[in-house]
Every structure is written in C-alpha cells, then in structure tokens.
Amino acid sequence: MLTLLEQGPFDGITVRALATEAGIGYATFFRHYPSKEALLDDLAAGEIAGLLGEAMPLFSAENTGRACVALFEFISRRKALWRALLTGGAAPLLREQFVGQARRLAARFATPDTATCPIDLRFTFATSATIEIIGWWLRQPEELPKETIAGILDRLVITPTVAER
C-alpha cells in the first residue's frame, strides 16, 4: 500500500495492484481485508494510535510544547509512511481516522462544566488543524526542523485549544 501511495493517488490503486506489489494472489488479499479502504483504515488506525500513544503521555497544559515535539519526532521516524498517507491521496481517510480517535479521547476528558466551546469540538478542530500542519510540513521542499514546526503547531493550535475553558 505504501509503495503504491507514493506513486499515485489512493483512488488509482486497485486490489490487483496491491496483491501484485505484495507478491500475493488476488484472492489472498480478500482473506485479510474486504477492500483496499479497509487495509488503509487499518494501517492509518495503527499509525495514529502509535502517534497519540507517544505524544499524549507527555501532554500537559503547562508544557504543550513537549507533546508537539514528540509528535513530530514520531512522524520523522516514519516520514515515508506519513507522507504517503497525507500527500498520496489517502488524506481524507486518514483525517477521518484521526478525528475519530481524537473524539474518543475527548470523551474521556469531558467534564460537565459549561465551557464556552465543547471539548469534542475543540479536539476535532485541533486534530484537523494538526493534520493540515503535518501535511504542509511534509510537502516542503526543504525540511523545517522538528522543533520549529512543533512550535508552530503549539502556537497556532494546541495552546489556544488548551486555553479555551
């Protein structure tokens, strides 16, 4: 999947091409996944869970920057995968998976207070903006340092989202 995503958009990938690239039979693919979308969803879900698992434990309202740096360090170690997921035509499916996981996280942090902006909306907005920033960073011809892009994410998205009460 990753090799094919690097070569073209997700819509242009066929199950037959996936099977050929993986060196398996066409029918074998369907023993594991009902569709190419299911394969991509599984791939994205695992990657996002790993990303959130690494960044969230470092997150605190007092030092959001640490979590942002951890996020970009995680993506840097898997840059080809994230570039393929976000710039190879799979971005809508990745966004849906990312927002879904963020909403489940938001439900765990929800409180009965009367915040001016509901937490699930804040998480959805922050997640969407984070995806856009990651995608922008991955498309740059010259890589910005992780600390620089993490600072941008923190200033534009995370700190304002956390400050909203």
mmCIF file with all atom_site columns, C-alpha atoms in Angstrom:
data_model
loop_
_atom_site.group_PDB
_atom_site.id
_atom_site.type_symbol
_atom_site.label_atom_id
_atom_site.label_alt_id
_atom_site.label_comp_id
_atom_site.label_asym_id
_atom_site.label_entity_id
_atom_site.label_seq_id
_atom_site.pdbx_PDB_ins_code
_atom_site.Cartn_x
_atom_site.Cartn_y
_atom_site.Cartn_z
_atom_site.occupancy
_atom_site.B_iso_or_equiv
_atom_site.pdbx_formal_charge
_atom_site.auth_seq_id
_atom_site.auth_comp_id
_atom_site.auth_asym_id
_atom_site.auth_atom_id
_atom_site.pdbx_PDB_model_num
ATOM 1   C CA . MET A 1 1   ? 0.000   0.000   0.000  1.00 0.00 ? 1   MET A CA 1
ATOM 2   C CA . LEU A 1 2   ? 2.723   2.464   0.977  1.00 0.00 ? 2   LEU A CA 1
ATOM 3   C CA . THR A 1 3   ? 4.725   1.916   -2.183 1.00 0.00 ? 3   THR A CA 1
ATOM 4   C CA . LEU A 1 4   ? 1.653   2.440   -4.335 1.00 0.00 ? 4   LEU A CA 1
ATOM 5   C CA . LEU A 1 5   ? 0.575   5.526   -2.363 1.00 0.00 ? 5   LEU A CA 1
ATOM 6   C CA . GLU A 1 6   ? 3.986   7.061   -3.008 1.00 0.00 ? 6   GLU A CA 1
ATOM 7   C CA . GLN A 1 7   ? 3.463   6.502   -6.744 1.00 0.00 ? 7   GLN A CA 1
ATOM 8   C CA . GLY A 1 8   ? -0.036  7.908   -7.101 1.00 0.00 ? 8   GLY A CA 1
ATOM 9   C CA . PRO A 1 9   ? -3.378  8.759   -5.541 1.00 0.00 ? 9   PRO A CA 1
ATOM 10  C CA . PHE A 1 10  ? -5.324  6.263   -3.451 1.00 0.00 ? 10  PHE A CA 1
ATOM 11  C CA . ASP A 1 11  ? -8.242  6.284   -5.901 1.00 0.00 ? 11  ASP A CA 1
ATOM 12  C CA . GLY A 1 12  ? -5.953  4.931   -8.618 1.00 0.00 ? 12  GLY A CA 1
ATOM 13  C CA . ILE A 1 13  ? -4.813  1.925   -6.570 1.00 0.00 ? 13  ILE A CA 1
ATOM 14  C CA . THR A 1 14  ? -6.552  -1.351  -7.325 1.00 0.00 ? 14  THR A CA 1
ATOM 15  C CA . VAL A 1 15  ? -6.708  -4.500  -5.232 1.00 0.00 ? 15  VAL A CA 1
ATOM 16  C CA . ARG A 1 16  ? -4.997  -6.303  -8.082 1.00 0.00 ? 16  ARG A CA 1
ATOM 17  C CA . ALA A 1 17  ? -2.108  -3.812  -7.933 1.00 0.00 ? 17  ALA A CA 1
ATOM 18  C CA . LEU A 1 18  ? -1.909  -4.225  -4.146 1.00 0.00 ? 18  LEU A CA 1
ATOM 19  C CA . ALA A 1 19  ? -1.774  -8.000  -4.478 1.00 0.00 ? 19  ALA A CA 1
ATOM 20  C CA . THR A 1 20  ? 0.895   -7.808  -7.179 1.00 0.00 ? 20  THR A CA 1
ATOM 21  C CA . GLU A 1 21  ? 3.011   -5.369  -5.136 1.00 0.00 ? 21  GLU A CA 1
ATOM 22  C CA . ALA A 1 22  ? 2.692   -7.587  -2.046 1.00 0.00 ? 22  ALA A CA 1
ATOM 23  C CA . GLY A 1 23  ? 3.520   -10.719 -4.009 1.00 0.00 ? 23  GLY A CA 1
ATOM 24  C CA . ILE A 1 24  ? 0.277   -12.456 -3.086 1.00 0.00 ? 24  ILE A CA 1
ATOM 25  C CA . GLY A 1 25  ? -2.672  -13.767 -5.051 1.00 0.00 ? 25  GLY A CA 1
ATOM 26  C CA . TYR A 1 26  ? -5.705  -11.593 -5.676 1.00 0.00 ? 26  TYR A CA 1
ATOM 27  C CA . ALA A 1 27  ? -7.978  -13.856 -3.615 1.00 0.00 ? 27  ALA A CA 1
ATOM 28  C CA . THR A 1 28  ? -5.454  -13.938 -0.765 1.00 0.00 ? 28  THR A CA 1
ATOM 29  C CA . PHE A 1 29  ? -5.870  -10.202 -0.294 1.00 0.00 ? 29  PHE A CA 1
ATOM 30  C CA . PHE A 1 30  ? -9.566  -10.707 0.444  1.00 0.00 ? 30  PHE A CA 1
ATOM 31  C CA . ARG A 1 31  ? -8.803  -13.293 3.139  1.00 0.00 ? 31  ARG A CA 1
ATOM 32  C CA . HIS A 1 32  ? -7.257  -10.442 5.114  1.00 0.00 ? 32  HIS A CA 1
ATOM 33  C CA . TYR A 1 33  ? -9.221  -7.359  4.055  1.00 0.00 ? 33  TYR A CA 1
ATOM 34  C CA . PRO A 1 34  ? -12.628 -6.863  2.454  1.00 0.00 ? 34  PRO A CA 1
ATOM 35  C CA . SER A 1 35  ? -11.406 -3.825  0.478  1.00 0.00 ? 35  SER A CA 1
ATOM 36  C CA . LYS A 1 36  ? -8.452  -1.566  -0.119 1.00 0.00 ? 36  LYS A CA 1
ATOM 37  C CA . GLU A 1 37  ? -10.177 1.016   2.115  1.00 0.00 ? 37  GLU A CA 1
ATOM 38  C CA . ALA A 1 38  ? -10.173 -1.480  4.988  1.00 0.00 ? 38  ALA A CA 1
ATOM 39  C CA . LEU A 1 39  ? -6.426  -2.040  4.532  1.00 0.00 ? 39  LEU A CA 1
ATOM 40  C CA . LEU A 1 40  ? -5.765  1.698   4.532  1.00 0.00 ? 40  LEU A CA 1
ATOM 41  C CA . ASP A 1 41  ? -8.043  2.210   7.535  1.00 0.00 ? 41  ASP A CA 1
ATOM 42  C CA . ASP A 1 42  ? -6.169  -0.497  9.454  1.00 0.00 ? 42  ASP A CA 1
ATOM 43  C CA . LEU A 1 43  ? -2.806  0.993   8.512  1.00 0.00 ? 43  LEU A CA 1
ATOM 44  C CA . ALA A 1 44  ? -3.899  4.520   9.475  1.00 0.00 ? 44  ALA A CA 1
ATOM 45  C CA . ALA A 1 45  ? -5.533  3.397   12.743 1.00 0.00 ? 45  ALA A CA 1
ATOM 46  C CA . GLY A 1 46  ? -2.361  1.696   13.909 1.00 0.00 ? 46  GLY A CA 1
ATOM 47  C CA . GLU A 1 47  ? -0.174  4.630   12.970 1.00 0.00 ? 47  GLU A CA 1
ATOM 48  C CA . ILE A 1 48  ? -2.431  7.207   14.631 1.00 0.00 ? 48  ILE A CA 1
ATOM 49  C CA . ALA A 1 49  ? -2.737  5.105   17.789 1.00 0.00 ? 49  ALA A CA 1
ATOM 50  C CA . GLY A 1 50  ? 1.057   4.946   17.932 1.00 0.00 ? 50  GLY A CA 1
ATOM 51  C CA . LEU A 1 51  ? 1.351   8.683   17.426 1.00 0.00 ? 51  LEU A CA 1
ATOM 52  C CA . LEU A 1 52  ? -1.206  9.511   20.115 1.00 0.00 ? 52  LEU A CA 1
ATOM 53  C CA . GLY A 1 53  ? 0.272   6.897   22.436 1.00 0.00 ? 53  GLY A CA 1
ATOM 54  C CA . GLU A 1 54  ? 3.654   8.555   22.229 1.00 0.00 ? 54  GLU A CA 1
ATOM 55  C CA . ALA A 1 55  ? 2.555   12.205  22.352 1.00 0.00 ? 55  ALA A CA 1
ATOM 56  C CA . MET A 1 56  ? -0.364  12.149  24.807 1.00 0.00 ? 56  MET A CA 1
ATOM 57  C CA . PRO A 1 57  ? 1.551   10.952  27.900 1.00 0.00 ? 57  PRO A CA 1
ATOM 58  C CA . LEU A 1 58  ? 3.827   13.977  27.523 1.00 0.00 ? 58  LEU A CA 1
ATOM 59  C CA . PHE A 1 59  ? 0.921   16.383  27.197 1.00 0.00 ? 59  PHE A CA 1
ATOM 60  C CA . SER A 1 60  ? 0.213   18.829  29.975 1.00 0.00 ? 60  SER A CA 1
ATOM 61  C CA . ALA A 1 61  ? -1.408  22.241  29.920 1.00 0.00 ? 61  ALA A CA 1
ATOM 62  C CA . GLU A 1 62  ? 1.774   23.725  31.377 1.00 0.00 ? 62  GLU A CA 1
ATOM 63  C CA . ASN A 1 63  ? 4.079   22.376  28.682 1.00 0.00 ? 63  ASN A CA 1
ATOM 64  C CA . THR A 1 64  ? 2.272   21.584  25.463 1.00 0.00 ? 64  THR A CA 1
ATOM 65  C CA . GLY A 1 65  ? 5.491   22.018  23.513 1.00 0.00 ? 65  GLY A CA 1
ATOM 66  C CA . ARG A 1 66  ? 6.909   18.676  24.695 1.00 0.00 ? 66  ARG A CA 1
ATOM 67  C CA . ALA A 1 67  ? 3.954   16.783  23.234 1.00 0.00 ? 67  ALA A CA 1
ATOM 68  C CA . CYS A 1 68  ? 4.236   18.695  19.945 1.00 0.00 ? 68  CYS A CA 1
ATOM 69  C CA . VAL A 1 69  ? 7.931   17.842  19.630 1.00 0.00 ? 69  VAL A CA 1
ATOM 70  C CA . ALA A 1 70  ? 7.171   14.173  20.427 1.00 0.00 ? 70  ALA A CA 1
ATOM 71  C CA . LEU A 1 71  ? 4.514   14.183  17.702 1.00 0.00 ? 71  LEU A CA 1
ATOM 72  C CA . PHE A 1 72  ? 6.952   15.426  15.056 1.00 0.00 ? 72  PHE A CA 1
ATOM 73  C CA . GLU A 1 73  ? 9.716   13.098  16.264 1.00 0.00 ? 73  GLU A CA 1
ATOM 74  C CA . PHE A 1 74  ? 7.311   10.163  15.819 1.00 0.00 ? 74  PHE A CA 1
ATOM 75  C CA . ILE A 1 75  ? 6.367   11.317  12.317 1.00 0.00 ? 75  ILE A CA 1
ATOM 76  C CA . SER A 1 76  ? 10.029  11.915  11.402 1.00 0.00 ? 76  SER A CA 1
ATOM 77  C CA . ARG A 1 77  ? 10.866  8.299   12.171 1.00 0.00 ? 77  ARG A CA 1
ATOM 78  C CA . ARG A 1 78  ? 8.058   7.246   9.788  1.00 0.00 ? 78  ARG A CA 1
ATOM 79  C CA . LYS A 1 79  ? 8.214   10.079  7.316  1.00 0.00 ? 79  LYS A CA 1
ATOM 80  C CA . ALA A 1 80  ? 7.681   7.983   4.172  1.00 0.00 ? 80  ALA A CA 1
ATOM 81  C CA . LEU A 1 81  ? 4.556   6.442   5.672  1.00 0.00 ? 81  LEU A CA 1
ATOM 82  C CA . TRP A 1 82  ? 3.079   9.766   6.799  1.00 0.00 ? 82  TRP A CA 1
ATOM 83  C CA . ARG A 1 83  ? 3.973   11.430  3.510  1.00 0.00 ? 83  ARG A CA 1
ATOM 84  C CA . ALA A 1 84  ? 2.192   8.635   1.660  1.00 0.00 ? 84  ALA A CA 1
ATOM 85  C CA . LEU A 1 85  ? -0.822  8.817   3.966  1.00 0.00 ? 85  LEU A CA 1
ATOM 86  C CA . LEU A 1 86  ? -1.174  12.595  3.870  1.00 0.00 ? 86  LEU A CA 1
ATOM 87  C CA . THR A 1 87  ? 0.037   13.570  0.437  1.00 0.00 ? 87  THR A CA 1
ATOM 88  C CA . GLY A 1 88  ? -0.632  10.402  -1.564 1.00 0.00 ? 88  GLY A CA 1
ATOM 89  C CA . GLY A 1 89  ? -4.371  10.734  -1.872 1.00 0.00 ? 89  GLY A CA 1
ATOM 90  C CA . ALA A 1 90  ? -5.283  8.997   1.388  1.00 0.00 ? 90  ALA A CA 1
ATOM 91  C CA . ALA A 1 91  ? -5.633  12.186  3.444  1.00 0.00 ? 91  ALA A CA 1
ATOM 92  C CA . PRO A 1 92  ? -9.458  12.081  3.725  1.00 0.00 ? 92  PRO A CA 1
ATOM 93  C CA . LEU A 1 93  ? -9.384  8.552   5.160  1.00 0.00 ? 93  LEU A CA 1
ATOM 94  C CA . LEU A 1 94  ? -6.509  9.435   7.494  1.00 0.00 ? 94  LEU A CA 1
ATOM 95  C CA . ARG A 1 95  ? -8.335  12.566  8.647  1.00 0.00 ? 95  ARG A CA 1
ATOM 96  C CA . GLU A 1 96  ? -11.478 10.551  9.419  1.00 0.00 ? 96  GLU A CA 1
ATOM 97  C CA . GLN A 1 97  ? -9.477  8.002   11.426 1.00 0.00 ? 97  GLN A CA 1
ATOM 98  C CA . PHE A 1 98  ? -7.522  10.723  13.269 1.00 0.00 ? 98  PHE A CA 1
ATOM 99  C CA . VAL A 1 99  ? -10.629 12.756  14.138 1.00 0.00 ? 99  VAL A CA 1
ATOM 100 C CA . GLY A 1 100 ? -12.432 9.608   15.291 1.00 0.00 ? 100 GLY A CA 1
ATOM 101 C CA . GLN A 1 101 ? -9.628  8.694   17.677 1.00 0.00 ? 101 GLN A CA 1
ATOM 102 C CA . ALA A 1 102 ? -9.431  12.300  18.913 1.00 0.00 ? 102 ALA A CA 1
ATOM 103 C CA . ARG A 1 103 ? -13.174 12.331  19.624 1.00 0.00 ? 103 ARG A CA 1
ATOM 104 C CA . ARG A 1 104 ? -12.837 9.158   21.676 1.00 0.00 ? 104 ARG A CA 1
ATOM 105 C CA . LEU A 1 105 ? -10.032 10.838  23.621 1.00 0.00 ? 105 LEU A CA 1
ATOM 106 C CA . ALA A 1 106 ? -12.189 13.936  24.095 1.00 0.00 ? 106 ALA A CA 1
ATOM 107 C CA . ALA A 1 107 ? -14.962 11.818  25.575 1.00 0.00 ? 107 ALA A CA 1
ATOM 108 C CA . ARG A 1 108 ? -12.531 10.629  28.253 1.00 0.00 ? 108 ARG A CA 1
ATOM 109 C CA . PHE A 1 109 ? -11.643 14.228  29.171 1.00 0.00 ? 109 PHE A CA 1
ATOM 110 C CA . ALA A 1 110 ? -15.165 15.640  29.004 1.00 0.00 ? 110 ALA A CA 1
ATOM 111 C CA . THR A 1 111 ? -16.380 17.415  32.103 1.00 0.00 ? 111 THR A CA 1
ATOM 112 C CA . PRO A 1 112 ? -19.852 18.661  32.977 1.00 0.00 ? 112 PRO A CA 1
ATOM 113 C CA . ASP A 1 113 ? -18.642 22.270  33.124 1.00 0.00 ? 113 ASP A CA 1
ATOM 114 C CA . THR A 1 114 ? -20.126 24.918  30.884 1.00 0.00 ? 114 THR A CA 1
ATOM 115 C CA . ALA A 1 115 ? -17.142 25.648  28.687 1.00 0.00 ? 115 ALA A CA 1
ATOM 116 C CA . THR A 1 116 ? -17.609 28.283  26.040 1.00 0.00 ? 116 THR A CA 1
ATOM 117 C CA . CYS A 1 117 ? -16.617 25.682  23.440 1.00 0.00 ? 117 CYS A CA 1
ATOM 118 C CA . PRO A 1 118 ? -17.433 21.967  23.801 1.00 0.00 ? 118 PRO A CA 1
ATOM 119 C CA . ILE A 1 119 ? -14.396 19.743  24.243 1.00 0.00 ? 119 ILE A CA 1
ATOM 120 C CA . ASP A 1 120 ? -15.339 17.437  21.364 1.00 0.00 ? 120 ASP A CA 1
ATOM 121 C CA . LEU A 1 121 ? -15.395 20.438  19.017 1.00 0.00 ? 121 LEU A CA 1
ATOM 122 C CA . ARG A 1 122 ? -12.025 21.636  20.345 1.00 0.00 ? 122 ARG A CA 1
ATOM 123 C CA . PHE A 1 123 ? -10.497 18.171  19.802 1.00 0.00 ? 123 PHE A CA 1
ATOM 124 C CA . THR A 1 124 ? -11.997 17.913  16.309 1.00 0.00 ? 124 THR A CA 1
ATOM 125 C CA . PHE A 1 125 ? -10.715 21.361  15.333 1.00 0.00 ? 125 PHE A CA 1
ATOM 126 C CA . ALA A 1 126 ? -7.277  20.784  16.856 1.00 0.00 ? 126 ALA A CA 1
ATOM 127 C CA . THR A 1 127 ? -6.977  17.411  15.130 1.00 0.00 ? 127 THR A CA 1
ATOM 128 C CA . SER A 1 128 ? -7.969  18.795  11.729 1.00 0.00 ? 128 SER A CA 1
ATOM 129 C CA . ALA A 1 129 ? -5.557  21.701  12.079 1.00 0.00 ? 129 ALA A CA 1
ATOM 130 C CA . THR A 1 130 ? -2.788  19.344  13.211 1.00 0.00 ? 130 THR A CA 1
ATOM 131 C CA . ILE A 1 131 ? -3.284  17.185  10.130 1.00 0.00 ? 131 ILE A CA 1
ATOM 132 C CA . GLU A 1 132 ? -3.062  20.264  7.896  1.00 0.00 ? 132 GLU A CA 1
ATOM 133 C CA . ILE A 1 133 ? 0.156   21.403  9.576  1.00 0.00 ? 133 ILE A CA 1
ATOM 134 C CA . ILE A 1 134 ? 1.720   17.935  9.327  1.00 0.00 ? 134 ILE A CA 1
ATOM 135 C CA . GLY A 1 135 ? 0.752   17.701  5.647  1.00 0.00 ? 135 GLY A CA 1
ATOM 136 C CA . TRP A 1 136 ? 2.152   21.178  4.955  1.00 0.00 ? 136 TRP A CA 1
ATOM 137 C CA . TRP A 1 137 ? 5.413   20.265  6.705  1.00 0.00 ? 137 TRP A CA 1
ATOM 138 C CA . LEU A 1 138 ? 5.751   17.054  4.698  1.00 0.00 ? 138 LEU A CA 1
ATOM 139 C CA . ARG A 1 139 ? 5.222   18.896  1.396  1.00 0.00 ? 139 ARG A CA 1
ATOM 140 C CA . GLN A 1 140 ? 8.005   21.425  1.981  1.00 0.00 ? 140 GLN A CA 1
ATOM 141 C CA . PRO A 1 141 ? 10.987  21.067  -0.375 1.00 0.00 ? 141 PRO A CA 1
ATOM 142 C CA . GLU A 1 142 ? 13.372  21.861  2.494  1.00 0.00 ? 142 GLU A CA 1
ATOM 143 C CA . GLU A 1 143 ? 12.574  20.298  5.832  1.00 0.00 ? 143 GLU A CA 1
ATOM 144 C CA . LEU A 1 144 ? 11.905  22.599  8.737  1.00 0.00 ? 144 LEU A CA 1
ATOM 145 C CA . PRO A 1 145 ? 13.455  21.380  11.984 1.00 0.00 ? 145 PRO A CA 1
ATOM 146 C CA . LYS A 1 146 ? 11.068  19.359  14.146 1.00 0.00 ? 146 LYS A CA 1
ATOM 147 C CA . GLU A 1 147 ? 11.334  21.891  16.960 1.00 0.00 ? 147 GLU A CA 1
ATOM 148 C CA . THR A 1 148 ? 10.334  24.733  14.603 1.00 0.00 ? 148 THR A CA 1
ATOM 149 C CA . ILE A 1 149 ? 7.240   23.016  13.217 1.00 0.00 ? 149 ILE A CA 1
ATOM 150 C CA . ALA A 1 150 ? 6.335   21.772  16.706 1.00 0.00 ? 150 ALA A CA 1
ATOM 151 C CA . GLY A 1 151 ? 6.469   25.375  17.923 1.00 0.00 ? 151 GLY A CA 1
ATOM 152 C CA . ILE A 1 152 ? 4.194   26.465  15.089 1.00 0.00 ? 152 ILE A CA 1
ATOM 153 C CA . LEU A 1 153 ? 1.683   23.725  15.919 1.00 0.00 ? 153 LEU A CA 1
ATOM 154 C CA . ASP A 1 154 ? 1.808   24.648  19.587 1.00 0.00 ? 154 ASP A CA 1
ATOM 155 C CA . ARG A 1 155 ? 1.288   28.387  18.975 1.00 0.00 ? 155 ARG A CA 1
ATOM 156 C CA . LEU A 1 156 ? -1.405  28.075  16.310 1.00 0.00 ? 156 LEU A CA 1
ATOM 157 C CA . VAL A 1 157 ? -3.409  25.117  17.597 1.00 0.00 ? 157 VAL A CA 1
ATOM 158 C CA . ILE A 1 158 ? -2.528  23.398  20.845 1.00 0.00 ? 158 ILE A CA 1
ATOM 159 C CA . THR A 1 159 ? -2.048  26.296  23.280 1.00 0.00 ? 159 THR A CA 1
ATOM 160 C CA . PRO A 1 160 ? -5.230  28.110  22.145 1.00 0.00 ? 160 PRO A CA 1
ATOM 161 C CA . THR A 1 161 ? -7.182  24.836  22.289 1.00 0.00 ? 161 THR A CA 1
ATOM 162 C CA . VAL A 1 162 ? -5.991  24.035  25.801 1.00 0.00 ? 162 VAL A CA 1
ATOM 163 C CA . ALA A 1 163 ? -6.509  27.614  26.987 1.00 0.00 ? 163 ALA A CA 1
ATOM 164 C CA . GLU A 1 164 ? -10.184 27.527  25.999 1.00 0.00 ? 164 GLU A CA 1
ATOM 165 C CA . ARG A 1 165 ? -12.154 26.676  29.127 1.00 0.00 ? 165 ARG A CA 1
#
